[in-house]
């Protein structure tokens, strides 16, 4: 059974940093295309970062240059390093496959950025 457990969210001031972690069970992250998604209040859930099986990364324009996605195959964990955070980054952050598995959404982790 595939399961994603996100952690690391917090309340931070604008300009601050956070590192999110996604512990994955039921499938190796090394063979999957993994992504971080986020959903702000009243908005749809969007993909913000992805990492391919070969380690190539891609980012939404809104986070490019500030966020970094990485993967630890030994720990079967995916990370999202977030720097220079802005109030508009406030959202619940989730990890999932790309394309996402609709049955795999976890509870997410709340990131709140104050101005």
CSV table of C-alpha atoms in Angstrom, one decimal:
chain,number,residue,atom,x,y,z
A,1,UNK,CA,0.0,0.0,0.0
A,2,UNK,CA,1.5,3.3,-1.1
A,3,UNK,CA,1.5,6.0,1.6
A,4,UNK,CA,3.0,9.5,1.8
A,5,UNK,CA,3.6,11.2,5.2
A,6,UNK,CA,4.5,14.9,5.0
A,7,UNK,CA,6.2,16.9,7.8
A,8,UNK,CA,8.1,20.0,8.4
A,9,UNK,CA,5.5,22.7,7.9
A,10,UNK,CA,5.5,25.7,10.3
A,11,UNK,CA,4.7,29.4,10.7
A,12,UNK,CA,7.6,31.5,9.5
A,13,UNK,CA,8.2,35.1,8.6
A,14,UNK,CA,8.7,36.3,5.1
A,15,UNK,CA,12.2,35.7,3.9
A,16,UNK,CA,12.6,32.6,6.1
A,17,UNK,CA,13.3,29.0,5.2
A,18,UNK,CA,11.7,25.6,5.8
A,19,UNK,CA,12.6,22.0,4.8
A,20,UNK,CA,9.7,19.7,4.2
A,21,UNK,CA,10.0,15.9,4.3
A,22,UNK,CA,7.9,13.2,2.7
A,23,UNK,CA,8.3,9.7,4.0
A,24,UNK,CA,7.2,7.2,1.4
A,25,UNK,CA,6.2,3.6,2.0
A,26,UNK,CA,4.9,1.0,-0.4
A,27,UNK,CA,7.0,2.1,-3.4
A,28,UNK,CA,10.6,3.0,-3.9
A,29,UNK,CA,11.1,6.8,-4.6
A,30,UNK,CA,14.0,5.8,-6.8
A,31,UNK,CA,11.8,4.3,-9.6
A,32,UNK,CA,9.1,7.0,-9.5
A,33,UNK,CA,8.7,10.5,-10.7
A,34,UNK,CA,8.0,12.4,-7.4
A,35,UNK,CA,6.5,15.7,-6.8
A,36,UNK,CA,5.5,18.3,-4.3
A,37,UNK,CA,2.1,20.0,-4.6
A,38,UNK,CA,0.4,22.7,-2.7
A,39,UNK,CA,-3.1,24.0,-2.1
A,40,UNK,CA,-3.9,27.4,-0.8
A,41,UNK,CA,-7.3,28.2,0.7
A,42,UNK,CA,-9.9,28.5,-2.0
A,43,UNK,CA,-7.5,27.4,-4.7
A,44,UNK,CA,-6.8,24.3,-6.6
A,45,UNK,CA,-3.9,22.0,-5.8
A,46,UNK,CA,-0.9,22.7,-8.0
A,47,UNK,CA,2.3,21.0,-8.7
A,48,UNK,CA,5.3,23.1,-7.6
A,49,UNK,CA,8.3,20.8,-8.0
A,50,UNK,CA,9.2,17.5,-9.5
A,51,UNK,CA,12.2,15.1,-9.6
A,52,UNK,CA,12.6,12.4,-12.2
A,53,UNK,CA,14.0,8.9,-11.8
A,54,UNK,CA,17.2,10.2,-13.2
A,55,UNK,CA,17.4,13.2,-10.8
A,56,UNK,CA,16.2,15.9,-13.2
A,57,UNK,CA,14.2,18.6,-11.5
A,58,UNK,CA,11.6,21.0,-12.6
A,59,UNK,CA,9.8,23.8,-10.8
A,60,UNK,CA,6.8,26.1,-11.2
A,61,UNK,CA,7.7,29.6,-12.2
A,62,UNK,CA,6.4,30.9,-8.9
A,63,UNK,CA,9.0,29.0,-6.9
A,64,UNK,CA,11.9,28.7,-9.3
A,65,UNK,CA,15.2,29.7,-7.8
A,66,UNK,CA,13.8,29.5,-4.2
A,67,UNK,CA,12.7,25.9,-3.8
A,68,UNK,CA,14.8,22.8,-4.2
A,69,UNK,CA,13.4,19.2,-4.4
A,70,UNK,CA,15.6,16.3,-3.6
A,71,UNK,CA,15.3,12.6,-2.9
A,72,UNK,CA,17.1,10.2,-0.5
A,73,UNK,CA,16.7,6.7,-2.0
A,74,UNK,CA,18.2,5.0,1.1
A,75,UNK,CA,15.6,6.6,3.4
A,76,UNK,CA,12.9,6.5,0.8
A,77,UNK,CA,12.2,10.2,1.5
A,78,UNK,CA,11.6,13.2,-0.7
A,79,UNK,CA,12.5,16.7,0.5
A,80,UNK,CA,11.5,20.3,-0.4
A,81,UNK,CA,13.9,23.0,0.7
A,82,UNK,CA,12.1,26.3,0.7
A,83,UNK,CA,14.1,29.6,0.9
A,84,UNK,CA,13.1,33.2,0.6
A,85,UNK,CA,9.5,32.3,1.6
A,86,UNK,CA,6.8,34.7,0.6
A,87,UNK,CA,3.2,35.1,2.1
A,88,UNK,CA,1.9,33.7,-1.2
A,89,UNK,CA,3.7,30.4,-0.4
A,90,UNK,CA,1.2,29.9,2.4
A,91,UNK,CA,-0.6,26.6,1.7
A,92,UNK,CA,-0.9,22.9,2.6
A,93,UNK,CA,2.0,21.0,1.0
A,94,UNK,CA,1.6,17.5,-0.2
A,95,UNK,CA,3.8,15.0,-2.0
A,96,UNK,CA,2.7,12.4,-4.5
A,97,UNK,CA,3.7,10.8,-7.7
A,98,UNK,CA,3.7,12.6,-11.0
A,99,UNK,CA,1.1,12.1,-12.4
A,100,UNK,CA,-0.5,11.9,-8.9
A,101,UNK,CA,-2.3,8.9,-7.6
A,102,UNK,CA,-5.7,10.1,-6.5
A,103,UNK,CA,-5.8,7.5,-3.7
A,104,UNK,CA,-2.4,8.4,-2.4
A,105,UNK,CA,-2.9,11.9,-0.9
A,106,UNK,CA,-1.7,12.2,2.6
A,107,UNK,CA,-2.7,14.8,5.2
A,108,UNK,CA,-0.1,17.3,4.0
A,109,UNK,CA,1.8,19.8,6.1
A,110,UNK,CA,0.8,23.4,6.7
A,111,UNK,CA,3.2,26.2,5.7
A,112,UNK,CA,2.2,29.7,6.8
A,113,UNK,CA,4.3,32.7,5.9
A,114,UNK,CA,3.6,35.9,7.7
A,115,UNK,CA,4.4,39.3,6.2
